[in-house]
Amino acid sequence: MLHIDIHSFSYKKGGIPKDESGNGGGFTFDCRGILNPGRVEEYKIQTGNDIGVQEYLETKTEMPKFLELIKSMVSINIDNYLGRGFENLQINFGCTGGQHRSVYSAIKIAQFIEEKYGDKVEISLHHDEQHQLNS
């Protein structure tokens, strides 16, 4: 079973999450190149888990293209890791505050991996700056 840890984080607060698996790290994607909904007054107190922020990212930014590229890259590694019997992969998404873009990206990639790989993988989703979203 391949365990995949997915993190959203803030570059300014906690920084890139440490890989606790002993593999030395995995993918880290910088979401700061995507327009920040946190600069729009109505979204300032929301997160990437809120519908308004999600719609903003999907319709007013390059986020859909950004995530399609990431899906292709991580699929190559997941296919390879499954074939080789590897047990751990870490995927991190960072933005300025770890509240909007990184949270949204982490959620969407977790959904993509779950739909594509099902019970071949086990996913743990961590929002390092938005603890209220962790289950």
PDB file of C-alpha atoms in Angstrom:
ATOM      1  CA  MET A   1       0.000   0.000   0.000  1.00  0.00           C
ATOM      2  CA  LEU A   2       1.351   3.397  -0.984  1.00  0.00           C
ATOM      3  CA  HIS A   3       0.709   6.020   1.702  1.00  0.00           C
ATOM      4  CA  ILE A   4       0.509   9.548   0.314  1.00  0.00           C
ATOM      5  CA  ASP A   5       0.851  12.520   2.671  1.00  0.00           C
ATOM      6  CA  ILE A   6      -0.537  15.711   1.159  1.00  0.00           C
ATOM      7  CA  HIS A   7       0.138  19.025   2.918  1.00  0.00           C
ATOM      8  CA  SER A   8      -0.952  22.610   2.459  1.00  0.00           C
ATOM      9  CA  PHE A   9       1.421  25.048   4.147  1.00  0.00           C
ATOM     10  CA  SER A  10       2.605  28.648   4.368  1.00  0.00           C
ATOM     11  CA  TYR A  11       6.041  29.659   3.132  1.00  0.00           C
ATOM     12  CA  LYS A  12       6.000  32.592   5.578  1.00  0.00           C
ATOM     13  CA  LYS A  13       4.842  30.712   8.671  1.00  0.00           C
ATOM     14  CA  GLY A  14       5.704  27.030   9.038  1.00  0.00           C
ATOM     15  CA  GLY A  15       7.653  26.536   5.814  1.00  0.00           C
ATOM     16  CA  ILE A  16       7.975  23.346   3.765  1.00  0.00           C
ATOM     17  CA  PRO A  17       6.721  20.342   5.795  1.00  0.00           C
ATOM     18  CA  LYS A  18       9.301  17.847   6.947  1.00  0.00           C
ATOM     19  CA  ASP A  19       9.022  14.348   5.501  1.00  0.00           C
ATOM     20  CA  GLU A  20       8.612  12.043   8.507  1.00  0.00           C
ATOM     21  CA  SER A  21       8.861   8.871   6.375  1.00  0.00           C
ATOM     22  CA  GLY A  22      12.640   8.992   6.151  1.00  0.00           C
ATOM     23  CA  ASN A  23      12.625   9.395   2.360  1.00  0.00           C
ATOM     24  CA  GLY A  24      13.920  12.941   2.514  1.00  0.00           C
ATOM     25  CA  GLY A  25      10.914  14.606   0.873  1.00  0.00           C
ATOM     26  CA  GLY A  26       8.697  14.506  -2.176  1.00  0.00           C
ATOM     27  CA  PHE A  27       6.978  17.002  -4.418  1.00  0.00           C
ATOM     28  CA  THR A  28       6.651  20.628  -3.300  1.00  0.00           C
ATOM     29  CA  PHE A  29       4.571  22.947  -5.479  1.00  0.00           C
ATOM     30  CA  ASP A  30       4.610  26.732  -5.105  1.00  0.00           C
ATOM     31  CA  CYS A  31       1.093  28.137  -5.574  1.00  0.00           C
ATOM     32  CA  ARG A  32       2.205  31.762  -5.183  1.00  0.00           C
ATOM     33  CA  GLY A  33       2.236  32.205  -8.969  1.00  0.00           C
ATOM     34  CA  ILE A  34      -1.558  31.934  -8.959  1.00  0.00           C
ATOM     35  CA  LEU A  35      -3.653  35.059  -8.226  1.00  0.00           C
ATOM     36  CA  ASN A  36      -4.374  35.217  -4.498  1.00  0.00           C
ATOM     37  CA  PRO A  37      -8.067  35.273  -3.539  1.00  0.00           C
ATOM     38  CA  GLY A  38      -6.926  36.393  -0.101  1.00  0.00           C
ATOM     39  CA  ARG A  39      -6.425  39.865  -1.586  1.00  0.00           C
ATOM     40  CA  VAL A  40     -10.134  40.070  -2.433  1.00  0.00           C
ATOM     41  CA  GLU A  41     -12.044  41.490   0.545  1.00  0.00           C
ATOM     42  CA  GLU A  42     -14.901  38.964   0.495  1.00  0.00           C
ATOM     43  CA  TYR A  43     -12.490  36.004   0.576  1.00  0.00           C
ATOM     44  CA  LYS A  44     -10.008  37.239   3.188  1.00  0.00           C
ATOM     45  CA  ILE A  45     -11.408  35.209   6.069  1.00  0.00           C
ATOM     46  CA  GLN A  46     -12.337  32.180   3.947  1.00  0.00           C
ATOM     47  CA  THR A  47     -10.100  29.255   2.972  1.00  0.00           C
ATOM     48  CA  GLY A  48      -9.562  27.152  -0.128  1.00  0.00           C
ATOM     49  CA  ASN A  49     -12.208  24.833   1.264  1.00  0.00           C
ATOM     50  CA  ASP A  50     -14.940  27.464   0.813  1.00  0.00           C
ATOM     51  CA  ILE A  51     -17.049  27.507  -2.346  1.00  0.00           C
ATOM     52  CA  GLY A  52     -16.513  31.211  -3.077  1.00  0.00           C
ATOM     53  CA  VAL A  53     -12.723  30.831  -3.017  1.00  0.00           C
ATOM     54  CA  GLN A  54     -12.934  27.669  -5.104  1.00  0.00           C
ATOM     55  CA  GLU A  55     -15.041  29.378  -7.764  1.00  0.00           C
ATOM     56  CA  TYR A  56     -12.650  32.331  -7.834  1.00  0.00           C
ATOM     57  CA  LEU A  57      -9.642  30.045  -8.313  1.00  0.00           C
ATOM     58  CA  GLU A  58     -11.414  27.987 -10.994  1.00  0.00           C
ATOM     59  CA  THR A  59     -12.729  30.916 -13.054  1.00  0.00           C
ATOM     60  CA  LYS A  60     -10.397  33.879 -12.517  1.00  0.00           C
ATOM     61  CA  THR A  61      -6.948  32.300 -12.280  1.00  0.00           C
ATOM     62  CA  GLU A  62      -4.606  29.820 -13.944  1.00  0.00           C
ATOM     63  CA  MET A  63      -5.299  27.276 -11.175  1.00  0.00           C
ATOM     64  CA  PRO A  64      -7.064  24.710 -13.425  1.00  0.00           C
ATOM     65  CA  LYS A  65      -4.052  24.615 -15.785  1.00  0.00           C
ATOM     66  CA  PHE A  66      -1.630  24.501 -12.833  1.00  0.00           C
ATOM     67  CA  LEU A  67      -3.409  21.486 -11.322  1.00  0.00           C
ATOM     68  CA  GLU A  68      -3.672  19.619 -14.639  1.00  0.00           C
ATOM     69  CA  LEU A  69       0.109  19.782 -14.982  1.00  0.00           C
ATOM     70  CA  ILE A  70       0.568  18.558 -11.419  1.00  0.00           C
ATOM     71  CA  LYS A  71      -1.846  15.665 -11.959  1.00  0.00           C
ATOM     72  CA  SER A  72       0.304  14.462 -14.862  1.00  0.00           C
ATOM     73  CA  MET A  73       3.517  14.697 -12.871  1.00  0.00           C
ATOM     74  CA  VAL A  74       2.313  13.020  -9.703  1.00  0.00           C
ATOM     75  CA  SER A  75       0.609  10.242 -11.701  1.00  0.00           C
ATOM     76  CA  ILE A  76       3.964   9.289 -13.224  1.00  0.00           C
ATOM     77  CA  ASN A  77       5.451   8.880  -9.750  1.00  0.00           C
ATOM     78  CA  ILE A  78       2.435   7.136  -8.232  1.00  0.00           C
ATOM     79  CA  ASP A  79       2.322   4.607 -11.089  1.00  0.00           C
ATOM     80  CA  ASN A  80       6.035   4.004 -10.700  1.00  0.00           C
ATOM     81  CA  TYR A  81       5.937   3.772  -6.897  1.00  0.00           C
ATOM     82  CA  LEU A  82       3.031   1.306  -7.013  1.00  0.00           C
ATOM     83  CA  GLY A  83       4.893  -0.841  -9.519  1.00  0.00           C
ATOM     84  CA  ARG A  84       8.032  -0.866  -7.383  1.00  0.00           C
ATOM     85  CA  GLY A  85       6.250  -1.445  -4.087  1.00  0.00           C
ATOM     86  CA  PHE A  86       7.259   1.858  -2.510  1.00  0.00           C
ATOM     87  CA  GLU A  87       5.353   2.754   0.631  1.00  0.00           C
ATOM     88  CA  ASN A  88       5.492   6.556   0.967  1.00  0.00           C
ATOM     89  CA  LEU A  89       5.097   9.690  -1.111  1.00  0.00           C
ATOM     90  CA  GLN A  90       4.738  13.271   0.086  1.00  0.00           C
ATOM     91  CA  ILE A  91       3.091  16.058  -1.933  1.00  0.00           C
ATOM     92  CA  ASN A  92       3.184  19.635  -0.586  1.00  0.00           C
ATOM     93  CA  PHE A  93       1.418  22.782  -1.722  1.00  0.00           C
ATOM     94  CA  GLY A  94       2.609  26.111  -0.389  1.00  0.00           C
ATOM     95  CA  CYS A  95       1.395  29.668  -0.693  1.00  0.00           C
ATOM     96  CA  THR A  96       1.895  32.868   1.262  1.00  0.00           C
ATOM     97  CA  GLY A  97      -0.400  32.217   4.223  1.00  0.00           C
ATOM     98  CA  GLY A  98      -1.388  28.568   3.719  1.00  0.00           C
ATOM     99  CA  GLN A  99      -5.049  29.569   3.619  1.00  0.00           C
ATOM    100  CA  HIS A 100      -6.432  29.759   0.074  1.00  0.00           C
ATOM    101  CA  ARG A 101      -4.377  28.486  -2.891  1.00  0.00           C
ATOM    102  CA  SER A 102      -2.445  25.758  -1.093  1.00  0.00           C
ATOM    103  CA  VAL A 103      -5.526  24.457   0.732  1.00  0.00           C
ATOM    104  CA  TYR A 104      -7.517  24.330  -2.505  1.00  0.00           C
ATOM    105  CA  SER A 105      -4.690  22.583  -4.379  1.00  0.00           C
ATOM    106  CA  ALA A 106      -4.173  19.980  -1.661  1.00  0.00           C
ATOM    107  CA  ILE A 107      -7.892  19.176  -1.540  1.00  0.00           C
ATOM    108  CA  LYS A 108      -8.216  18.880  -5.317  1.00  0.00           C
ATOM    109  CA  ILE A 109      -5.131  16.694  -5.743  1.00  0.00           C
ATOM    110  CA  ALA A 110      -6.274  14.427  -2.895  1.00  0.00           C
ATOM    111  CA  GLN A 111      -9.657  14.044  -4.649  1.00  0.00           C
ATOM    112  CA  PHE A 112      -7.943  13.327  -7.967  1.00  0.00           C
ATOM    113  CA  ILE A 113      -5.670  10.650  -6.472  1.00  0.00           C
ATOM    114  CA  GLU A 114      -8.550   9.039  -4.574  1.00  0.00           C
ATOM    115  CA  GLU A 115     -10.669   8.853  -7.728  1.00  0.00           C
ATOM    116  CA  LYS A 116      -7.833   7.572  -9.921  1.00  0.00           C
ATOM    117  CA  TYR A 117      -6.162   5.072  -7.587  1.00  0.00           C
ATOM    118  CA  GLY A 118      -8.880   4.126  -5.066  1.00  0.00           C
ATOM    119  CA  ASP A 119      -7.805   1.454  -2.612  1.00  0.00           C
ATOM    120  CA  LYS A 120      -4.304   1.135  -4.083  1.00  0.00           C
ATOM    121  CA  VAL A 121      -3.308   4.161  -2.018  1.00  0.00           C
ATOM    122  CA  GLU A 122      -3.938   5.609   1.425  1.00  0.00           C
ATOM    123  CA  ILE A 123      -4.129   9.399   1.570  1.00  0.00           C
ATOM    124  CA  SER A 124      -3.526  11.640   4.580  1.00  0.00           C
ATOM    125  CA  LEU A 125      -4.455  15.272   4.013  1.00  0.00           C
ATOM    126  CA  HIS A 126      -2.887  17.869   6.339  1.00  0.00           C
ATOM    127  CA  HIS A 127      -3.573  21.590   6.364  1.00  0.00           C
ATOM    128  CA  ASP A 128      -0.619  22.854   8.374  1.00  0.00           C
ATOM    129  CA  GLU A 129      -1.984  26.398   8.862  1.00  0.00           C
ATOM    130  CA  GLN A 130      -5.712  25.584   8.820  1.00  0.00           C
ATOM    131  CA  HIS A 131      -5.989  22.976  11.553  1.00  0.00           C
ATOM    132  CA  GLN A 132      -9.780  23.302  11.700  1.00  0.00           C
ATOM    133  CA  LEU A 133      -9.936  21.641   8.268  1.00  0.00           C
ATOM    134  CA  ASN A 134      -8.025  18.545   9.403  1.00  0.00           C
ATOM    135  CA  SER A 135     -10.210  15.602  10.317  1.00  0.00           C
TER     136      SER A 135
END
